[in-house]
Coordinates of C-alpha atoms in Angstrom, one line a residue:
A869 CA 95.5 93.0 93.4
A870 CA 98.8 94.4 92.3
S871 CA 100.7 94.6 89.2
P872 CA 104.4 93.1 89.9
T873 CA 106.3 96.7 88.8
P874 CA 105.6 98.9 90.5
H875 CA 103.0 98.3 92.2
A876 CA 103.8 95.6 94.5
E877 CA 107.0 96.7 95.0
I878 CA 105.8 100.0 96.9
L879 CA 102.7 98.0 98.4
E880 CA 105.8 95.5 100.3
V881 CA 107.4 99.1 101.2
A882 CA 104.0 99.8 103.0
K883 CA 103.5 95.8 104.2
Q884 CA 106.9 96.1 106.1
I885 CA 105.9 99.7 107.9
L886 CA 102.1 98.1 108.5
A887 CA 104.0 94.9 109.9
A888 CA 105.9 96.7 112.7
K889 CA 102.3 98.3 113.4
G890 CA 100.3 95.1 114.2
V891 CA 98.7 95.5 110.4
T892 CA 98.8 92.3 108.2
L893 CA 99.0 93.7 104.2
D894 CA 98.4 90.2 102.0
I895 CA 99.6 91.7 98.3
Q896 CA 98.4 89.6 95.3
V897 CA 100.7 89.8 92.1
Y898 CA 99.1 89.5 89.1
N899 CA 100.9 89.7 85.9
D900 CA 97.3 90.3 83.6
Y901 CA 95.0 93.6 83.3
V902 CA 91.7 90.3 83.8
V903 CA 92.3 88.6 87.0
P904 CA 92.1 91.5 89.2
N905 CA 89.4 92.4 88.1
T906 CA 87.6 89.3 88.0
V907 CA 88.9 88.8 92.1
V908 CA 87.8 92.4 93.3
D909 CA 84.6 91.2 91.5
D910 CA 84.2 87.9 93.4
G911 CA 85.1 89.5 96.7
T912 CA 88.6 87.5 96.7
V913 CA 90.4 90.9 96.6
T914 CA 89.3 93.9 98.4
A915 CA 91.4 96.2 96.4
N916 CA 92.8 96.5 92.8
Y917 CA 95.7 98.7 92.6
F918 CA 96.3 99.4 88.7
Q919 CA 93.0 100.5 87.5
H920 CA 93.3 104.3 85.7
L921 CA 90.5 104.9 84.3
P922 CA 88.8 108.4 82.0
Y923 CA 87.7 110.6 85.2
L924 CA 84.2 111.4 86.4
E925 CA 82.7 108.9 83.6
D926 CA 84.0 106.4 85.2
F927 CA 84.4 107.2 88.5
N928 CA 81.1 106.5 89.9
Q929 CA 81.6 102.8 88.4
M930 CA 84.8 102.4 90.3
F931 CA 83.5 103.7 93.5
C932 CA 80.4 101.4 93.0
Q933 CA 82.7 98.3 91.8
I934 CA 84.9 99.3 95.0
Y935 CA 81.8 99.4 97.3
E936 CA 80.1 96.2 96.3
A937 CA 83.6 94.4 97.0
T938 CA 84.2 96.2 99.8
G939 CA 81.2 97.1 101.5
V940 CA 83.6 100.6 102.0
K941 CA 82.2 103.6 100.1
P942 CA 85.5 105.3 99.0
Q943 CA 85.3 108.9 100.7
I944 CA 88.5 110.5 99.1
F945 CA 90.3 110.9 96.1
R946 CA 93.0 112.7 93.7
F947 CA 92.5 114.4 90.6
P948 CA 94.6 113.2 88.1
G949 CA 97.2 116.3 87.6
G950 CA 96.2 117.4 90.6
S951 CA 92.7 120.3 91.6
V952 CA 94.0 123.1 89.1
N953 CA 95.8 121.6 85.9
S954 CA 96.5 122.3 82.4
Y955 CA 94.1 119.6 81.5
N956 CA 91.2 121.3 83.1
V957 CA 91.7 125.0 82.8
G958 CA 88.4 126.8 83.0
I959 CA 86.3 123.2 84.5
H960 CA 88.5 122.9 87.6
Q961 CA 86.0 124.5 90.1
Q962 CA 82.5 123.2 88.3
L963 CA 85.2 119.7 88.9
I964 CA 85.6 120.3 92.4
A965 CA 82.3 121.7 93.0
E966 CA 80.9 118.2 91.5
M967 CA 83.1 115.7 93.5
T968 CA 82.3 118.0 96.5
R969 CA 78.5 117.6 96.2
R970 CA 79.3 113.5 95.5
G971 CA 80.3 113.3 98.8
F972 CA 84.2 113.5 98.4
V973 CA 87.1 114.9 100.1
Y974 CA 90.2 115.3 97.4
F975 CA 93.6 115.8 98.7
D976 CA 96.2 117.8 95.9
W977 CA 100.2 117.6 97.2
N978 CA 102.2 120.3 99.1
V979 CA 105.7 118.1 98.3
A980 CA 106.6 116.2 94.8
N981 CA 109.2 113.9 94.7
G982 CA 109.9 114.6 90.8
D983 CA 109.1 111.6 89.5
A984 CA 106.8 112.8 86.6
V985 CA 108.7 116.4 86.1
F986 CA 111.1 114.7 83.8
S987 CA 110.8 112.8 80.5
K988 CA 114.4 110.5 81.9
I989 CA 114.2 108.5 84.7
Q990 CA 115.5 110.5 87.5
P991 CA 118.3 108.6 90.2
S992 CA 116.5 107.8 93.5
S993 CA 119.1 110.3 95.3
T994 CA 117.6 113.3 93.6
L995 CA 113.8 111.7 93.9
T996 CA 114.9 111.5 97.7
A997 CA 116.1 114.9 98.0
N998 CA 113.1 116.3 96.4
A999 CA 110.8 114.7 98.5
L1000 CA 113.1 115.8 101.1
K1001 CA 112.7 119.6 100.6
G1002 CA 109.1 119.7 102.6
V1003 CA 111.3 118.6 105.8
G1004 CA 110.7 122.1 107.7
T1005 CA 108.9 124.1 104.9
A1006 CA 105.6 122.2 105.6
R1007 CA 104.0 121.4 108.6
R1008 CA 101.9 118.4 107.1
A1009 CA 103.4 116.7 104.2
I1010 CA 101.2 115.2 101.2
I1011 CA 104.5 113.9 99.3
L1012 CA 103.5 113.1 95.5
M1013 CA 104.9 109.9 93.8
H1014 CA 103.9 108.2 91.0
D1015 CA 103.2 104.3 90.6
S1016 CA 103.9 103.3 86.7
S1017 CA 106.4 100.5 85.8
A1018 CA 108.7 103.4 84.5
K1019 CA 109.3 105.0 88.2
T1020 CA 111.3 102.4 89.1
T1021 CA 113.7 104.4 91.2
T1022 CA 110.1 106.2 92.9
V1023 CA 110.2 102.6 94.7
E1024 CA 114.3 102.6 95.5
A1025 CA 113.4 106.1 96.8
L1026 CA 111.3 105.3 99.1
P1027 CA 112.5 103.9 102.5
A1028 CA 114.7 107.0 102.0
I1029 CA 111.9 109.0 102.2
I1030 CA 110.3 107.8 105.0
E1031 CA 112.9 107.2 107.4
G1032 CA 114.1 111.2 106.6
Y1033 CA 110.7 112.2 107.6
L1034 CA 110.6 110.1 110.3
E1035 CA 114.3 111.3 111.5
A1036 CA 112.5 115.3 111.3
G1037 CA 109.7 114.1 113.6
Y1038 CA 106.8 113.4 111.2
S1039 CA 104.4 110.4 111.4
F1040 CA 102.8 108.6 109.3
A1041 CA 98.8 107.9 109.1
A1042 CA 96.3 107.1 106.2
L1043 CA 94.5 109.5 104.6
T1044 CA 90.4 109.8 105.9
P1045 CA 87.6 112.3 105.5
S1046 CA 88.7 114.0 108.5
T1047 CA 91.9 114.9 107.3
R1048 CA 92.5 118.2 106.5
S1049 CA 93.2 118.3 103.3
V1050 CA 95.5 119.7 101.4
T1051 CA 94.4 121.6 97.9
F1052 CA 96.1 124.2 95.9
S1053 CA 95.1 127.8 95.5
Y1054 CA 93.2 129.1 92.1
L1055 CA 92.8 132.6 91.2
D1056 CA 89.5 132.7 89.4

């Protein structure tokens, strides 16, 4: 289940790439925030791509819903704002330890397209240039991009970002618990 903008647009980009690899992605677009929950709850849809819940308190609830709806236990996640940020100063080690204790692998990022840095929407060419700075500097790139409805140029930049990395010899793969994680460093 996806909201129309930008979630469904992002999934459309992924759908084309997956189709070339023989994978079918069925995108169900909903214009409200009630039906997506009910179709996940009843098993009609296996993933809900719009939820943003307060973190640790609701994390387990969302985990259980995903597991009940799909039969798959989520194992990877990204902290909002990254594992070390201004919101969790002083407690980031405890949060990381708790999520690790629960059996999760977390990912930060080593490349960002910059779509959240400025209050003004950046042109897709700027986002592409920012994301492509990782080419040649990172052997593996985990690129931070955001998916709010205000980030319209993020979706526009995706094809050029993907093409740029492919042309540079990178490949794309799903993150799994066995993928070597990219994490931030901290000095405490």
